[in-house]
Coordinates of C-alpha atoms in Angstrom, one line a residue:
M7 CA -311.7 105.6 132.5
G8 CA -313.1 103.2 135.1
E9 CA -315.9 102.0 133.1
S10 CA -313.6 101.4 129.9
V11 CA -311.5 99.1 132.4
D12 CA -314.3 97.5 133.8
S13 CA -315.5 96.6 130.7
K14 CA -312.6 95.2 129.5
T15 CA -312.1 93.1 132.5
R16 CA -315.7 91.5 131.4
L17 CA -314.4 91.0 128.4
E18 CA -311.9 89.2 129.4
E19 CA -313.5 87.1 132.3
G20 CA -316.1 86.1 129.5
R21 CA -313.2 84.7 127.4
N22 CA -312.6 80.9 128.7
I23 CA -308.7 81.1 128.3
P24 CA -307.4 77.4 129.1
P25 CA -304.9 77.7 132.0
A26 CA -302.0 76.6 129.9
L27 CA -302.6 79.1 127.1
K28 CA -303.0 81.7 129.9
K29 CA -299.3 80.9 131.4
L30 CA -298.0 81.1 128.0
L31 CA -299.3 84.5 127.3
E32 CA -298.5 85.7 130.4
W33 CA -294.8 84.3 129.9
D34 CA -295.0 86.3 126.5
V35 CA -295.6 89.4 128.1
V36 CA -292.9 89.3 130.5
M37 CA -290.4 87.8 128.0
T38 CA -291.4 90.7 125.6
K39 CA -290.7 93.4 128.3
Q40 CA -287.4 92.0 129.3
F41 CA -286.3 91.4 125.5
V42 CA -287.2 95.1 124.6
S43 CA -285.6 96.6 128.0
F44 CA -282.5 94.6 127.2
M45 CA -282.3 95.9 123.8
L46 CA -282.8 99.6 124.4
N47 CA -279.6 99.3 126.7
F48 CA -277.9 100.0 123.7
V49 CA -277.8 103.7 122.6
P50 CA -277.7 102.9 118.8
L51 CA -281.0 100.7 119.1
R52 CA -282.6 103.8 121.2
S53 CA -281.8 106.1 118.2
L54 CA -282.9 103.8 115.8
R55 CA -286.7 104.0 116.9
T56 CA -287.2 106.7 114.1
H57 CA -286.0 104.1 111.6
C58 CA -288.2 101.5 113.6
K59 CA -291.2 103.7 112.4
V60 CA -290.0 104.1 108.9
L61 CA -289.7 100.3 108.8
E62 CA -293.5 100.2 110.1
Y63 CA -294.5 102.5 107.1
S64 CA -292.5 100.4 104.5
C65 CA -294.7 97.6 105.2
H66 CA -298.3 99.1 105.9
G67 CA -301.0 97.1 104.2
I68 CA -302.9 100.1 102.6
A69 CA -299.6 101.5 101.1
W70 CA -298.8 98.0 99.6
L71 CA -302.2 97.3 98.1
A72 CA -302.6 100.8 96.5
G73 CA -298.8 101.0 95.6
W74 CA -298.9 97.4 94.1
L75 CA -302.0 98.3 92.1
A76 CA -300.4 101.2 90.9
F77 CA -297.4 99.4 89.7
C78 CA -299.4 96.9 87.8
W79 CA -301.3 99.6 86.1
M80 CA -298.3 102.0 85.0
I81 CA -295.8 98.9 84.3
D82 CA -297.0 96.9 81.4
K83 CA -294.7 93.8 81.1
P84 CA -296.2 90.7 80.0
E85 CA -293.3 89.0 81.3
W86 CA -294.3 90.3 85.0
Y87 CA -297.8 89.5 84.7
Q88 CA -297.6 86.6 86.8
M89 CA -295.3 88.3 89.7
Q90 CA -297.9 91.3 89.7
V91 CA -301.1 89.3 89.7
N92 CA -299.8 86.9 92.2
L93 CA -298.2 89.1 94.7
F94 CA -301.3 90.8 94.6
I95 CA -303.4 88.0 95.5
G96 CA -300.9 87.1 98.2
L97 CA -301.4 90.6 99.7
L98 CA -305.2 90.3 99.7
T99 CA -305.2 86.8 101.3
D100 CA -302.7 88.1 103.9
I101 CA -305.3 91.0 104.8
V102 CA -308.0 88.4 105.2
M103 CA -306.4 85.8 107.1
V104 CA -304.9 88.6 109.7
A105 CA -308.2 90.4 110.0
V106 CA -310.0 86.6 110.5
I107 CA -307.3 85.4 113.2
K108 CA -307.2 88.9 114.9
A109 CA -310.8 88.7 115.3
A110 CA -311.0 85.2 116.7
T111 CA -308.0 85.8 119.2
R112 CA -308.5 89.4 120.3
R113 CA -305.4 89.6 122.1
R114 CA -304.9 93.0 123.1
R115 CA -301.4 95.2 122.0
P116 CA -298.7 95.5 124.7
A117 CA -299.0 99.4 124.2
I118 CA -301.2 101.9 122.4
N119 CA -300.4 103.7 119.6
D120 CA -299.7 107.3 120.3
D121 CA -298.0 108.4 117.1
P122 CA -300.3 111.1 115.3
L123 CA -298.5 110.2 111.9
C124 CA -299.3 106.5 111.5
F125 CA -302.6 105.0 110.7
G126 CA -303.4 102.3 113.0
P127 CA -302.4 99.8 114.2
D128 CA -305.9 98.3 115.3
K129 CA -306.3 97.2 118.6
F130 CA -305.6 93.5 118.2
S131 CA -302.2 92.3 118.4
F132 CA -302.1 88.3 117.3
P133 CA -300.5 88.1 114.5
S134 CA -298.7 90.8 113.2
G135 CA -299.6 91.8 109.9
H136 CA -296.7 93.8 109.3
V137 CA -294.3 90.8 110.1
S138 CA -296.6 88.3 107.9
R139 CA -296.7 90.6 104.9
G140 CA -292.8 91.2 105.2
V141 CA -292.2 87.4 105.5
F142 CA -294.8 86.7 102.5
I143 CA -293.2 89.5 100.2
T144 CA -289.5 88.3 100.9
T145 CA -290.6 84.6 100.6
F146 CA -292.1 85.5 97.3
L147 CA -289.5 87.1 95.8
I148 CA -286.9 84.9 96.9
V149 CA -288.7 81.4 96.4
L150 CA -291.9 81.7 94.4
D151 CA -290.5 84.4 91.6
P152 CA -287.3 85.0 92.5
V153 CA -285.7 88.4 91.8
T154 CA -281.7 88.8 91.2
V155 CA -279.7 87.2 93.8
V156 CA -278.1 90.6 94.6
F157 CA -281.6 91.6 96.2
W158 CA -281.8 88.7 98.4
P159 CA -279.9 89.9 101.4
P160 CA -281.6 93.5 101.5
L161 CA -284.7 91.8 101.4
M162 CA -283.7 89.5 104.1
A163 CA -282.3 92.3 106.2
W164 CA -285.7 94.1 105.7
T165 CA -287.5 91.2 107.0
V166 CA -285.4 90.5 110.0
A167 CA -285.4 94.4 111.1
L168 CA -289.1 94.6 110.5
C169 CA -289.7 91.7 112.9
I170 CA -287.3 93.4 115.5
S171 CA -289.2 97.1 114.9
R172 CA -292.2 95.6 116.1
L173 CA -291.1 94.5 119.4
I174 CA -288.8 97.6 120.1
L175 CA -292.0 99.9 119.3
Y176 CA -293.9 98.0 121.6
R177 CA -296.6 97.1 118.8
H178 CA -296.3 93.4 119.5
H179 CA -295.4 90.6 121.7
I180 CA -292.7 88.1 120.7
L181 CA -295.5 85.6 120.1
D182 CA -297.1 87.8 117.8
V183 CA -293.9 88.3 115.7
L184 CA -293.7 84.5 115.7
G185 CA -297.3 84.2 114.6
G186 CA -297.0 86.5 111.8
I187 CA -293.6 84.6 110.4
L188 CA -295.6 81.2 110.4
L189 CA -298.4 83.1 108.7
G190 CA -296.3 84.7 106.0
L191 CA -294.9 81.4 105.3
F192 CA -298.3 79.5 105.2
N193 CA -299.5 82.6 102.7
A194 CA -296.7 81.9 100.6
L195 CA -297.4 78.2 100.5
L196 CA -301.0 78.9 99.7
I197 CA -300.2 81.3 97.1
S198 CA -298.0 78.8 95.3
I199 CA -300.7 76.1 95.1
L200 CA -303.3 79.0 93.8
W201 CA -300.5 80.1 91.4
F202 CA -302.0 81.9 88.3
D203 CA -300.0 81.1 85.1
Q204 CA -299.4 83.3 82.6
E205 CA -302.6 82.9 80.7
G206 CA -304.7 83.1 84.0
S207 CA -302.8 86.1 84.7
I208 CA -303.4 88.0 81.5
W209 CA -307.2 87.1 81.7
L210 CA -307.1 88.5 85.2
I211 CA -305.5 91.7 84.2
N212 CA -307.9 91.9 81.1
W213 CA -310.9 91.4 83.3
I214 CA -309.7 94.1 86.2
T215 CA -308.6 96.6 83.4
D216 CA -311.5 95.7 80.8
E217 CA -309.0 95.9 78.2
R218 CA -307.5 93.7 75.6
V219 CA -304.0 92.4 76.5
A220 CA -301.5 91.3 74.1
G221 CA -301.0 87.9 74.0
A222 CA -304.1 86.7 75.5
E223 CA -306.6 84.3 74.1
Y224 CA -310.4 85.4 73.9
A225 CA -313.3 83.3 72.5
V226 CA -315.1 84.7 69.7

């Protein structure tokens, strides 16, 4: 135990953190603790911790990747190809960007995950991958490829609840959640620039599945 603490201390000392950033991070730790303590003063929120874990599962990266691949494989509707392909690409870019930023920042989480039924989270905290993914998905389905308006309020409520749950479960600090929100919005902007049109989506689905898709143009 002492050895692991010493190694952690050496790691933190080996990283030259600017004084201004160090103060900001310390402020973030204090404000996060105060916010969580304040929120848990409300009995309904204490009882919602179980639901917070459900929210955590609802935006897990592996679950979304596997589920979306299965959805793309099973649902063969040409009018959905663009949505299927571009959202899947966005899920991939989200995972890559979160992994790169976490490896670069290496900020420790406020608490260790002791839930045996939860796979993860990893040991680094900034930014929140759950939040970035949730914000991206919601922005995608409301702005980039809008679903019916009736689904907008549930999507927004899910995203807001997800952000709050990351703090209540003490998985992240406040700045981690804010960073996740900004990254999710940036990812949506990136996908809007890289957007695959209908023809490109059909080609990609054909390349992945190695099948001829109706309506596609192929060189002879």
